Backbone as a printed PyTorch tensor [residue, N CA C, xyz], in Angstrom:
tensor([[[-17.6380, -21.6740, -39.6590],
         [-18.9910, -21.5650, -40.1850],
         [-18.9270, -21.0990, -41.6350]],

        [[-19.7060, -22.0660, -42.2620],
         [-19.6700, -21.4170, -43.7330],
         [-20.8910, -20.5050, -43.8530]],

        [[-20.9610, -20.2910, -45.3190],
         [-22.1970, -18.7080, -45.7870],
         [-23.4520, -19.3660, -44.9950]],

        [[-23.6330, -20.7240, -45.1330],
         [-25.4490, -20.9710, -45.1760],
         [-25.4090, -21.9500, -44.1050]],

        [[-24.3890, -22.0160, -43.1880],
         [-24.1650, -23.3910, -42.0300],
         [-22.5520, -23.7220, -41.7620]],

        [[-22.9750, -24.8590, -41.1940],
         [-21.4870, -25.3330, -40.8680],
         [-20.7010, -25.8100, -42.0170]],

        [[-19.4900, -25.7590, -42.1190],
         [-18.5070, -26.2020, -43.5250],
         [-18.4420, -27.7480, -42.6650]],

        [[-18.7690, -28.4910, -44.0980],
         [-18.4470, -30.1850, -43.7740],
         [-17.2520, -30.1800, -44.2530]],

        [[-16.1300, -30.8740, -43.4160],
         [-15.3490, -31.6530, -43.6670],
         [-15.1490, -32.7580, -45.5490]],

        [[-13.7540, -32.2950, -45.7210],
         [-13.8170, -32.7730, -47.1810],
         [-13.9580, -33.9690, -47.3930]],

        [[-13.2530, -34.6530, -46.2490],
         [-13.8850, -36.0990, -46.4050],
         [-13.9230, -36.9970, -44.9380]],

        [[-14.0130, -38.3230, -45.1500],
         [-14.6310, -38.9690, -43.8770],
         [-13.1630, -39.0000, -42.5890]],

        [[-11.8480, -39.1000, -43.1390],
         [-11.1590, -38.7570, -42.0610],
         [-10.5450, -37.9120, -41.6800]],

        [[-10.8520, -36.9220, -42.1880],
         [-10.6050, -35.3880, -41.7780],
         [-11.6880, -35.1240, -40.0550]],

        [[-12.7670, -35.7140, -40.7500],
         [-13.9280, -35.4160, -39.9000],
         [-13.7770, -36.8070, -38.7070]],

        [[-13.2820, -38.0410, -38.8840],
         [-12.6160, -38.7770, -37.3870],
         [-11.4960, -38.0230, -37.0530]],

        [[-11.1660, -37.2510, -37.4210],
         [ -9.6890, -36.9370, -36.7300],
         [-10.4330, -35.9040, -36.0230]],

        [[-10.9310, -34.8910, -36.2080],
         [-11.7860, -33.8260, -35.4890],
         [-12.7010, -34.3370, -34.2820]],

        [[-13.1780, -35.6280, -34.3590],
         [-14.2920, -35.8510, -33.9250],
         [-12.7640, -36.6980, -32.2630]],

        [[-11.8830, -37.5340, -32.9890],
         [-11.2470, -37.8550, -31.9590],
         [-10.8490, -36.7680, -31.1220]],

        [[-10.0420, -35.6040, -31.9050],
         [ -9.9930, -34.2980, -31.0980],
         [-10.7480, -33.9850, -30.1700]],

        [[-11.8160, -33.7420, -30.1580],
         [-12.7860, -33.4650, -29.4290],
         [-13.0070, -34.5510, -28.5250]],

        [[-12.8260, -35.4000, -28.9080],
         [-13.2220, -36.4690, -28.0860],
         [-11.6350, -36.9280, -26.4640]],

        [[-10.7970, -36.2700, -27.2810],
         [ -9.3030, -36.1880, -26.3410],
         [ -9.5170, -35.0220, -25.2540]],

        [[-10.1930, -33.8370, -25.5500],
         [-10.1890, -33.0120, -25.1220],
         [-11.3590, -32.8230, -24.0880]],

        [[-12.6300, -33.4560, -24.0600],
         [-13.4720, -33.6940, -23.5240],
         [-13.1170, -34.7190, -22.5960]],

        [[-12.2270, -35.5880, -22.4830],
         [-11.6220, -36.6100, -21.5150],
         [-10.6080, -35.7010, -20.6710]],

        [[ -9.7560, -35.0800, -20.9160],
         [ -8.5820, -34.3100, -20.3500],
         [ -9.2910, -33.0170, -19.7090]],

        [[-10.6170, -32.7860, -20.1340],
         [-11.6150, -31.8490, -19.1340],
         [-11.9260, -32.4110, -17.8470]],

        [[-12.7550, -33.5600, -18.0730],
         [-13.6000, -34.1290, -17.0680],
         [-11.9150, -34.7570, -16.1720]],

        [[-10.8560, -35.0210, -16.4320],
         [-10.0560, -35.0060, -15.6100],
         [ -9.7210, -34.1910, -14.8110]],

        [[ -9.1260, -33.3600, -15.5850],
         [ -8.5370, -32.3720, -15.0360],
         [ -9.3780, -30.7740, -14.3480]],

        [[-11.3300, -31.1290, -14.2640],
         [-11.8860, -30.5920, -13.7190],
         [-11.5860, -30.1970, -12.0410]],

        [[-12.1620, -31.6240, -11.9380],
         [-11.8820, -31.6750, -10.2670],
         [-10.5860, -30.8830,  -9.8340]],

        [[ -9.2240, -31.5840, -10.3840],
         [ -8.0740, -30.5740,  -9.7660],
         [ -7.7610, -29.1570,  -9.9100]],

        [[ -8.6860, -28.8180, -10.9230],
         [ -8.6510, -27.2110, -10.9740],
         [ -9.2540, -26.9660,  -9.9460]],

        [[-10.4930, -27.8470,  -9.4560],
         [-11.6260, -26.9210,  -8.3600],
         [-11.0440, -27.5620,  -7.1630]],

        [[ -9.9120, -27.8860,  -6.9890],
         [ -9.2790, -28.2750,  -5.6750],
         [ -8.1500, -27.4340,  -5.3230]],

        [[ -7.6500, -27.0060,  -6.1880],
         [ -6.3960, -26.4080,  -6.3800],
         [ -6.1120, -24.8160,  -6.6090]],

        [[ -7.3600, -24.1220,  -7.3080],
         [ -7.6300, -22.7920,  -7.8730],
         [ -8.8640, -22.5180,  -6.7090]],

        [[ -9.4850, -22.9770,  -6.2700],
         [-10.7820, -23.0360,  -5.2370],
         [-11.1370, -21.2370,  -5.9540]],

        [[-11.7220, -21.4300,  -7.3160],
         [-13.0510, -20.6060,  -8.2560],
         [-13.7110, -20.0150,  -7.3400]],

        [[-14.2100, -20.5600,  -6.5310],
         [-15.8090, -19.8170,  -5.5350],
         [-15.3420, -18.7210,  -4.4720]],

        [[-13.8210, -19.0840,  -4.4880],
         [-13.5750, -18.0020,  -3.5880],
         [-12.8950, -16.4190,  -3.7330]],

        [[-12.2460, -16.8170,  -5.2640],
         [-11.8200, -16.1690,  -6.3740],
         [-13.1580, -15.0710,  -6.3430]],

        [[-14.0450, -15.9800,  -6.6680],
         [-15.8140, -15.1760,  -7.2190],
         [-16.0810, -14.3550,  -6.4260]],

        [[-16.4150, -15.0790,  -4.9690],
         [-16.9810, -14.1790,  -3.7890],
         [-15.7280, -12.9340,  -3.5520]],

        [[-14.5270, -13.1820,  -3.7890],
         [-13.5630, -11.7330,  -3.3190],
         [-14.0070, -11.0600,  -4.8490]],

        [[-14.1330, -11.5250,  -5.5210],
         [-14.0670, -10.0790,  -6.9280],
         [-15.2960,  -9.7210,  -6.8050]],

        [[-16.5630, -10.3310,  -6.0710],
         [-17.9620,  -9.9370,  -5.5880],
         [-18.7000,  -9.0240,  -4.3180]],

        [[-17.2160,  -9.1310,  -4.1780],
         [-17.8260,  -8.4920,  -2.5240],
         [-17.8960,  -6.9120,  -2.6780]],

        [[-17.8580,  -6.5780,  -2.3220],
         [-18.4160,  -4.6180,  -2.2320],
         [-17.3490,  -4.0030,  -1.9840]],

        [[-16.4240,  -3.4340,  -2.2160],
         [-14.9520,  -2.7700,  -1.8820],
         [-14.9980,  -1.1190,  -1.7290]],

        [[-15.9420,  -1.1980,  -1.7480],
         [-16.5080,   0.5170,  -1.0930],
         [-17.4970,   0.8400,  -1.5020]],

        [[-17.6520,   2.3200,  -0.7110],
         [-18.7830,   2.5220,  -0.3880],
         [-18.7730,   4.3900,  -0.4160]],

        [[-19.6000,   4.8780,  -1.2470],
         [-20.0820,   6.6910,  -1.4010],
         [-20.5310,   6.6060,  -0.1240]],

        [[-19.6250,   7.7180,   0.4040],
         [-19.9640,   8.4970,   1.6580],
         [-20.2150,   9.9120,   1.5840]],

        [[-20.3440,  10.2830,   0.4670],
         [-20.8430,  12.0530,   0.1050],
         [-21.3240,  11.7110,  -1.4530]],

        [[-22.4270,  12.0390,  -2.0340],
         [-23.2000,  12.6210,  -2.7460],
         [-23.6450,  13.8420,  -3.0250]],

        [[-22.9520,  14.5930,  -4.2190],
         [-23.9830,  15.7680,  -4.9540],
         [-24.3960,  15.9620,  -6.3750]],

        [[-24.5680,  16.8760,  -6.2280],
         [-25.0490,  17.0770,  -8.1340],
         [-23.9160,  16.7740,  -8.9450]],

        [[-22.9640,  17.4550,  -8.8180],
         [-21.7560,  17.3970,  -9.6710],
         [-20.6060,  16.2900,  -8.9090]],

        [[-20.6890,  15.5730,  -7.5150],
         [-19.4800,  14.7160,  -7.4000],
         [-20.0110,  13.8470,  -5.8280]],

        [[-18.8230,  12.7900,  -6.2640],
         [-19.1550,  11.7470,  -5.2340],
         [-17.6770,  11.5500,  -4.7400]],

        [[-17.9710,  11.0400,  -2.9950],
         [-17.0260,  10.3590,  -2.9060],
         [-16.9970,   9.1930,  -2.2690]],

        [[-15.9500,   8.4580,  -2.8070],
         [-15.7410,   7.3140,  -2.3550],
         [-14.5120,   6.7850,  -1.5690]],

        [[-15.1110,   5.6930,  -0.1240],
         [-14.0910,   5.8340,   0.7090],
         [-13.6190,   3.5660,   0.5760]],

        [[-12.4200,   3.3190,   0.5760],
         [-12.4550,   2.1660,   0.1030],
         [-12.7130,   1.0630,   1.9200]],

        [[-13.0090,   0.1630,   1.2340],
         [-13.9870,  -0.5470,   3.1480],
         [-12.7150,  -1.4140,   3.2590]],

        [[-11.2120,  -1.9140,   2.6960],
         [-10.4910,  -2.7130,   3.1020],
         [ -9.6690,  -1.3670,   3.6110]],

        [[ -8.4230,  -1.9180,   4.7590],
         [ -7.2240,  -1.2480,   5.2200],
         [ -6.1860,  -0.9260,   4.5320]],

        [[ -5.6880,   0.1380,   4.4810],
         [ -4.7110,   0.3640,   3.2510],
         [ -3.1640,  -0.5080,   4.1010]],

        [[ -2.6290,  -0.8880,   3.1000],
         [ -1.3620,  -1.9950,   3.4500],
         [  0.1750,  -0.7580,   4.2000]],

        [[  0.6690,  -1.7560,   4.6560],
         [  2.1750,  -1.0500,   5.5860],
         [  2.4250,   0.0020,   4.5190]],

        [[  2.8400,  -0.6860,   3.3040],
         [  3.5380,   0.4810,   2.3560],
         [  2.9370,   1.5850,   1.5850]],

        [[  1.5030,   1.4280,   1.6280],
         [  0.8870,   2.5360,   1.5290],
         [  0.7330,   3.8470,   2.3660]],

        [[  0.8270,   3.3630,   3.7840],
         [  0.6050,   4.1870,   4.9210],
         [  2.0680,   4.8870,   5.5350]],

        [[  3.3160,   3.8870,   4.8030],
         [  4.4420,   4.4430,   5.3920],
         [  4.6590,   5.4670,   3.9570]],

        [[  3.9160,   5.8050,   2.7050],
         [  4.5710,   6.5510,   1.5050],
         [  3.9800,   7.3460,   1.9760]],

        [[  2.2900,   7.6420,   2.6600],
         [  1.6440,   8.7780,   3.2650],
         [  1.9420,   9.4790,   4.2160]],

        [[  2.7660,   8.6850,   4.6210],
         [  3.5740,   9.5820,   6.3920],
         [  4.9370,  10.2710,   5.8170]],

        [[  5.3580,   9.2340,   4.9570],
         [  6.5330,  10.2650,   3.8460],
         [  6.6950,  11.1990,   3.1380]],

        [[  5.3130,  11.3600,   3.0820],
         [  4.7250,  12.5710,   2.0850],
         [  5.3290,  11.8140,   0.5780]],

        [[  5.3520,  11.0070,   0.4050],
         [  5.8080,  10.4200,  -1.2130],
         [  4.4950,  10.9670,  -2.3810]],

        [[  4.6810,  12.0200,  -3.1240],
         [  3.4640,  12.2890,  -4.0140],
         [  4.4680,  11.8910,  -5.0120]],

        [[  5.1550,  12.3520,  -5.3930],
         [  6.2090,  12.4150,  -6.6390],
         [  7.2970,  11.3370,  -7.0970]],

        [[  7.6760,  10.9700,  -8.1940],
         [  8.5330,  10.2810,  -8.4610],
         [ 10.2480,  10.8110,  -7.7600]],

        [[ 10.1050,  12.2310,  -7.6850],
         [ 11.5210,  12.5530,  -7.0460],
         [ 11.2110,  12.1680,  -5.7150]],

        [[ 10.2070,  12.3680,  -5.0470],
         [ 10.0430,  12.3450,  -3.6240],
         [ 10.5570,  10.6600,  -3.3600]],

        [[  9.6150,   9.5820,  -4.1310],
         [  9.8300,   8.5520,  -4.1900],
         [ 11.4690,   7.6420,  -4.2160]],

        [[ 12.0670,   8.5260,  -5.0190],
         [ 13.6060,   8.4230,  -5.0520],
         [ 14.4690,   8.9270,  -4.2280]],

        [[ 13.9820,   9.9720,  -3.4270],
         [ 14.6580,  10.1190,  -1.7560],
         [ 14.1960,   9.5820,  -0.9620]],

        [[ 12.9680,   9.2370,  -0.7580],
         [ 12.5840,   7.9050,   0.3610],
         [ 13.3980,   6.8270,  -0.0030]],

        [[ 13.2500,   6.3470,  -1.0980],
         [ 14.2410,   5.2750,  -1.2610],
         [ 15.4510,   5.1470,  -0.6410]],

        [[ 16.1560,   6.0820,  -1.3380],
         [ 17.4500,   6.3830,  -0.8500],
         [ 17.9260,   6.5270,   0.2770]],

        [[ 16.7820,   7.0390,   1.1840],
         [ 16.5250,   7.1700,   2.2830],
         [ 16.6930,   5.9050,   3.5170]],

        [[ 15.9280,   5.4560,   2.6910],
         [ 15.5330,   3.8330,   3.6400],
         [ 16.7130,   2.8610,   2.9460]],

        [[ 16.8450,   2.6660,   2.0510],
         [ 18.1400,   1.5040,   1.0840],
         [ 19.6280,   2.1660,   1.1010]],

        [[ 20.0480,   3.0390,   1.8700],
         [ 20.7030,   3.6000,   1.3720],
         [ 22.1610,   3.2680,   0.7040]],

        [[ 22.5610,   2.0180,   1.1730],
         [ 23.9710,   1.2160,   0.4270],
         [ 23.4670,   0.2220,  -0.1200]],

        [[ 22.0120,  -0.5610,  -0.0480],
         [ 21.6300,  -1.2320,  -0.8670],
         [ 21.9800,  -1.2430,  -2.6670]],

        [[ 21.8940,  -2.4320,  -3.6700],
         [ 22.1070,  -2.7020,  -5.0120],
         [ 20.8130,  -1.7600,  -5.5560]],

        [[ 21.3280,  -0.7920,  -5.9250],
         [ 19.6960,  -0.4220,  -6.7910],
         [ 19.5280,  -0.2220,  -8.1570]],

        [[ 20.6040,  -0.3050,  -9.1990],
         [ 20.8640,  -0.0560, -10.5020],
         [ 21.6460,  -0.7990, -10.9790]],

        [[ 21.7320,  -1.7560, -12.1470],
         [ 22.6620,  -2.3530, -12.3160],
         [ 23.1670,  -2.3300, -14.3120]],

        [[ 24.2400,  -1.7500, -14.5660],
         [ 24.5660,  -1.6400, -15.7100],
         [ 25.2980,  -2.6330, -15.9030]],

        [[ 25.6140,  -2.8040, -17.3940],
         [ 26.4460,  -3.6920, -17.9330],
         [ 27.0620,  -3.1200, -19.2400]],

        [[ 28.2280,  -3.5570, -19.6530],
         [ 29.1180,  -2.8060, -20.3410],
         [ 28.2440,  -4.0690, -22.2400]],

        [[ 28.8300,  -3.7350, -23.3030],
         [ 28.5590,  -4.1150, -24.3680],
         [ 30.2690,  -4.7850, -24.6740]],

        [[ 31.0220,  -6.1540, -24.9540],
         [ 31.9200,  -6.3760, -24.8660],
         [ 32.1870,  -6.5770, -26.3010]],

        [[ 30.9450,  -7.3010, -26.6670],
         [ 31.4380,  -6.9250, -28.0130],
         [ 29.7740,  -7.6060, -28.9640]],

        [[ 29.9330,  -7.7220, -30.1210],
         [ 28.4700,  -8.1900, -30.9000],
         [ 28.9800,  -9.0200, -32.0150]],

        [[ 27.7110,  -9.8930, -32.1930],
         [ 28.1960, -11.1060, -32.9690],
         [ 26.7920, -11.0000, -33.7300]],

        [[ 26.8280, -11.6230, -35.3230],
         [ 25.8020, -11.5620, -35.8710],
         [ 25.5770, -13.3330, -35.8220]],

        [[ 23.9670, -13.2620, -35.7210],
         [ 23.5610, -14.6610, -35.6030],
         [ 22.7940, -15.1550, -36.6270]],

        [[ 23.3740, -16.0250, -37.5790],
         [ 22.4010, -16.3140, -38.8140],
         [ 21.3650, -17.0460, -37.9010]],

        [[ 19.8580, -16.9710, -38.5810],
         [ 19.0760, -17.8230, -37.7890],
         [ 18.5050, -19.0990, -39.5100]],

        [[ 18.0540, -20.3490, -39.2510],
         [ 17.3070, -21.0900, -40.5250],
         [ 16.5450, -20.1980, -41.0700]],

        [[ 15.7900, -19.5800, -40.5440],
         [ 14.5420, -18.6880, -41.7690],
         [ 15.3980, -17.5470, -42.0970]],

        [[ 16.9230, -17.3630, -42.1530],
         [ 17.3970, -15.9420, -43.2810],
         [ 17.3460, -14.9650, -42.0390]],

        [[ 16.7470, -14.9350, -41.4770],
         [ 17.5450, -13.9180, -40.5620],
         [ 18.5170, -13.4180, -39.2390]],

        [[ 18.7760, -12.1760, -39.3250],
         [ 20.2900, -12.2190, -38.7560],
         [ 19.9910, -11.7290, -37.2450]],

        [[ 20.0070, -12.1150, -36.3310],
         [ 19.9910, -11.3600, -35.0570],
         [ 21.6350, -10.9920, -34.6190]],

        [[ 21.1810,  -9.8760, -33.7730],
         [ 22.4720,  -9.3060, -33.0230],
         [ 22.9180,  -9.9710, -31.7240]],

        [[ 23.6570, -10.7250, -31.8960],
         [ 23.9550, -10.9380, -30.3920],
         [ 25.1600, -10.4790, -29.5320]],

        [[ 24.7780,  -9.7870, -28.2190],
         [ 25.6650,  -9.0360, -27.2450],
         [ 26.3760, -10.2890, -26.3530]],

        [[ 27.6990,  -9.7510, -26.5850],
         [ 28.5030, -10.4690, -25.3090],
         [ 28.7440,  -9.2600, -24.3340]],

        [[ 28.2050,  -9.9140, -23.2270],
         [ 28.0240,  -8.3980, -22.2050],
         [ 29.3080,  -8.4300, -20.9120]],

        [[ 29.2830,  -7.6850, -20.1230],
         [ 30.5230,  -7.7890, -18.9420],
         [ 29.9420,  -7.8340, -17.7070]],

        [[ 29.9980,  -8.0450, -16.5720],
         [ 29.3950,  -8.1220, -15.5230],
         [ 29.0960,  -6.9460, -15.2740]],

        [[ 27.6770,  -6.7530, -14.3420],
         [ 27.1740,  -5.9900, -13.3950],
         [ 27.7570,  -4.9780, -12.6520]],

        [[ 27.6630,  -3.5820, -13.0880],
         [ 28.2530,  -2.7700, -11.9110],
         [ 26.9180,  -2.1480, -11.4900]],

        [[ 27.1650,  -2.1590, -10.2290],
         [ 25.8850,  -1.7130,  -9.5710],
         [ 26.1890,   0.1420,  -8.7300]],

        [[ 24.8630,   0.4460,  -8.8970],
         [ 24.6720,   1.6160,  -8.1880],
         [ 23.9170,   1.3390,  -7.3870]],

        [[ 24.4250,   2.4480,  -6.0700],
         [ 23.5160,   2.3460,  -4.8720],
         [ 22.2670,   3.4580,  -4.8310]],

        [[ 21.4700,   3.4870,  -4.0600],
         [ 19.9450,   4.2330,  -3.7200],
         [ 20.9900,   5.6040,  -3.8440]],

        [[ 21.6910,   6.0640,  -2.7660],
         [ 22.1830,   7.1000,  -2.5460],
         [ 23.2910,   7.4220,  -3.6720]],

        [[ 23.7360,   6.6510,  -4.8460],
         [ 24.9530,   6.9510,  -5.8080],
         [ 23.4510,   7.4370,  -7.2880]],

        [[ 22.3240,   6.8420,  -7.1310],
         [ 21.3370,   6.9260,  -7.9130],
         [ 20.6780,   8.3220,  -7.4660]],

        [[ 20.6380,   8.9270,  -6.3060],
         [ 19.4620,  10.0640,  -5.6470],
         [ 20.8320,  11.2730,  -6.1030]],

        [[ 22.3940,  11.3050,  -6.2460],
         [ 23.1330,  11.9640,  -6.5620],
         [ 22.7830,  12.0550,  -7.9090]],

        [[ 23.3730,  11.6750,  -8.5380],
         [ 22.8050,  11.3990,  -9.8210],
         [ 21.9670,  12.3060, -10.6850]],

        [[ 20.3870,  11.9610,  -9.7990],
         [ 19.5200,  12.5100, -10.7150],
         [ 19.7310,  14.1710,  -9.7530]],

        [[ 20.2280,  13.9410,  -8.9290],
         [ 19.9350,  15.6080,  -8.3330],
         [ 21.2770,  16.2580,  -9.2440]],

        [[ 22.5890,  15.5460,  -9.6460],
         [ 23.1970,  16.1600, -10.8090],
         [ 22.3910,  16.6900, -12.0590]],

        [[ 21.8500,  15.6330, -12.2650],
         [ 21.4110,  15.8620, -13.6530],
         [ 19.8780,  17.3740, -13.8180]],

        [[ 18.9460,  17.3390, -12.6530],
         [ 18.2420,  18.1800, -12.2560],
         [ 19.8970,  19.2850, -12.4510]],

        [[ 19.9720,  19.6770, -11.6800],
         [ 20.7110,  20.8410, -11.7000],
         [ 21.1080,  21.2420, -13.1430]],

        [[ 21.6790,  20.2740, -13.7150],
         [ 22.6170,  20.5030, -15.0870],
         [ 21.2020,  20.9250, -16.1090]],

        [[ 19.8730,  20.5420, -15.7270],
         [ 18.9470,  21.1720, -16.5680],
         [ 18.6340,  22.4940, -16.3810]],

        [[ 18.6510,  22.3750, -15.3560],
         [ 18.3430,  23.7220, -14.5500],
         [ 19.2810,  25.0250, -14.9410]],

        [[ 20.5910,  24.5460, -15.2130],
         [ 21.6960,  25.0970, -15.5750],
         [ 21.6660,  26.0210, -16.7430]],

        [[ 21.1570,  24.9460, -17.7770],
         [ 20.7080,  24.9260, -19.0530],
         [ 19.2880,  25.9480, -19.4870]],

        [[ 18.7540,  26.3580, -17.9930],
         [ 17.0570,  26.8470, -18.5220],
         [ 16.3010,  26.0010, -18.4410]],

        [[ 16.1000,  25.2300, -18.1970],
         [ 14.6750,  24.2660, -18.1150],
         [ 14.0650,  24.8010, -16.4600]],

        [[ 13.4720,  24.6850, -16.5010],
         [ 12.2010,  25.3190, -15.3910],
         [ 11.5320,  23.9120, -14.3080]],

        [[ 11.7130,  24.1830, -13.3590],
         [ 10.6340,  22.9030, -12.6430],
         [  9.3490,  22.7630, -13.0810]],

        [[  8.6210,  21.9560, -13.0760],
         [  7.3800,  21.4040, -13.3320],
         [  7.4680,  21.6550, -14.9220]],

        [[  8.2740,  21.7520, -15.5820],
         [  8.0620,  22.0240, -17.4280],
         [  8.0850,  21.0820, -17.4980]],

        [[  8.0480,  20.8080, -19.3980],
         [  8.5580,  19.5660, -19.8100],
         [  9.4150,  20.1930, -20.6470]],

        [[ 10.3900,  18.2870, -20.5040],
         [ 11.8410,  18.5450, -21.4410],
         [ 11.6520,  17.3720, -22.2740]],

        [[ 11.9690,  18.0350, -23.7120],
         [ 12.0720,  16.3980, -24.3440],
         [ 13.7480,  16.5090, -24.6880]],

        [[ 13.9120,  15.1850, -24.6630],
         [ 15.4860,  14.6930, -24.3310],
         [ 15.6580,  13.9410, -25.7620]],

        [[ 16.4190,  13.8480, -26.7600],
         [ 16.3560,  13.4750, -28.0210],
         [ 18.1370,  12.8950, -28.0750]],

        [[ 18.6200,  11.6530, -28.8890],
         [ 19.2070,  10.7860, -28.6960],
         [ 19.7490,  10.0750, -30.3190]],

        [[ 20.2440,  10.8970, -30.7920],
         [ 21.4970,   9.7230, -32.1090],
         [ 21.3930,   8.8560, -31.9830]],

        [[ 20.4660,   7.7110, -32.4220],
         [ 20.9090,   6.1190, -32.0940],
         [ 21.6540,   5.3040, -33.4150]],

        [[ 21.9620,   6.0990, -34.4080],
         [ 22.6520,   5.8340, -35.5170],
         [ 23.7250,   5.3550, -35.2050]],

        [[ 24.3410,   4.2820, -36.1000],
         [ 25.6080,   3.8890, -35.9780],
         [ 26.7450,   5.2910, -36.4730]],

        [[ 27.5790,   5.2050, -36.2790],
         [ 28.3860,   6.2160, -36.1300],
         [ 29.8890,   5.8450, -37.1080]],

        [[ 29.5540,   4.8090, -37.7510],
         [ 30.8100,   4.2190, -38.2360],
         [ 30.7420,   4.5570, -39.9070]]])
């Protein structure tokens, strides 16, 4: 849009080429309508993001509550019987239930290559080494090492620690 209306086109086939545009795109609609509404089925999409998903069962001056009207799923109800509140808690259930399962997987840096790219610049590229994996229970050791070794140190439960990291080259 220009200051006082629409900006015209500088000249007459600037403005067929636009007009075919539109005109490609208005064909590849009315095609490809129908198979969206066969395939995506919209109305039903609508009615679930429409429907009522709870409902205030206490009202007061200062607070409400709300209770949700669908069933809470398997894995919700098995983290509540676990007592899972916490990210540590979460990492001994795990460990718990997976316990020789793949749960971490590192990779070594073998070596780095610089990559000229056409536009001038250089990316880094890693040649890496295969996968060594940690298990639920080599991962729940781990952080209960590393807890301790803070602990060791003075850090306090429920504090915060900020953890700070050299990422400078060193050469």
């Amino acid at each position: 849009m220009g200051i006082y209306g629409p900006k015209k086109p500088e000249s007459w086939w600037v403005s067929a080429v636009l007009q075919t545009i539109r005109a490609v795109v208005l064909v590849y609609d009315v095609i490809t309508f129908p198979i969206h509404l066969i395939v995506q089925w919209p109305w039903r999409k609508r009615a679930l993001s429409r429907r009522i998903k709870a409902r205030i069962i206490e009202s007061s001056d200062s607070s409400f509550t709300v209770r949700s009207l669908t069933e809470p799923c398997e894995l919700h109800q098995r983290l509540v019987r676990d007592q899972v509140t916490t990210m540590e808690s979460m990492l001994r259930a795990a460990a718990a239930r997976w316990q020789n399962r793949r749960c971490l997987g590192t990779r070594t840096v073998l070596s780095e290559e610089d990559e000229p790219q056409p536009n001038g610049r250089v990316f880094k590229k890693y040649k890496m080494g295969d996968y060594v994996w940690r298990s639920s229970i080599e991962l729940e050791k781990e952080a209960k090492n590393f807890a301790a070794g803070l602990r060791e140190l003075g850090c306090q439960p429920r504090r915060n620690v900020v953890i700070g990291h050299n990422i400078r080259d060193a050469r």
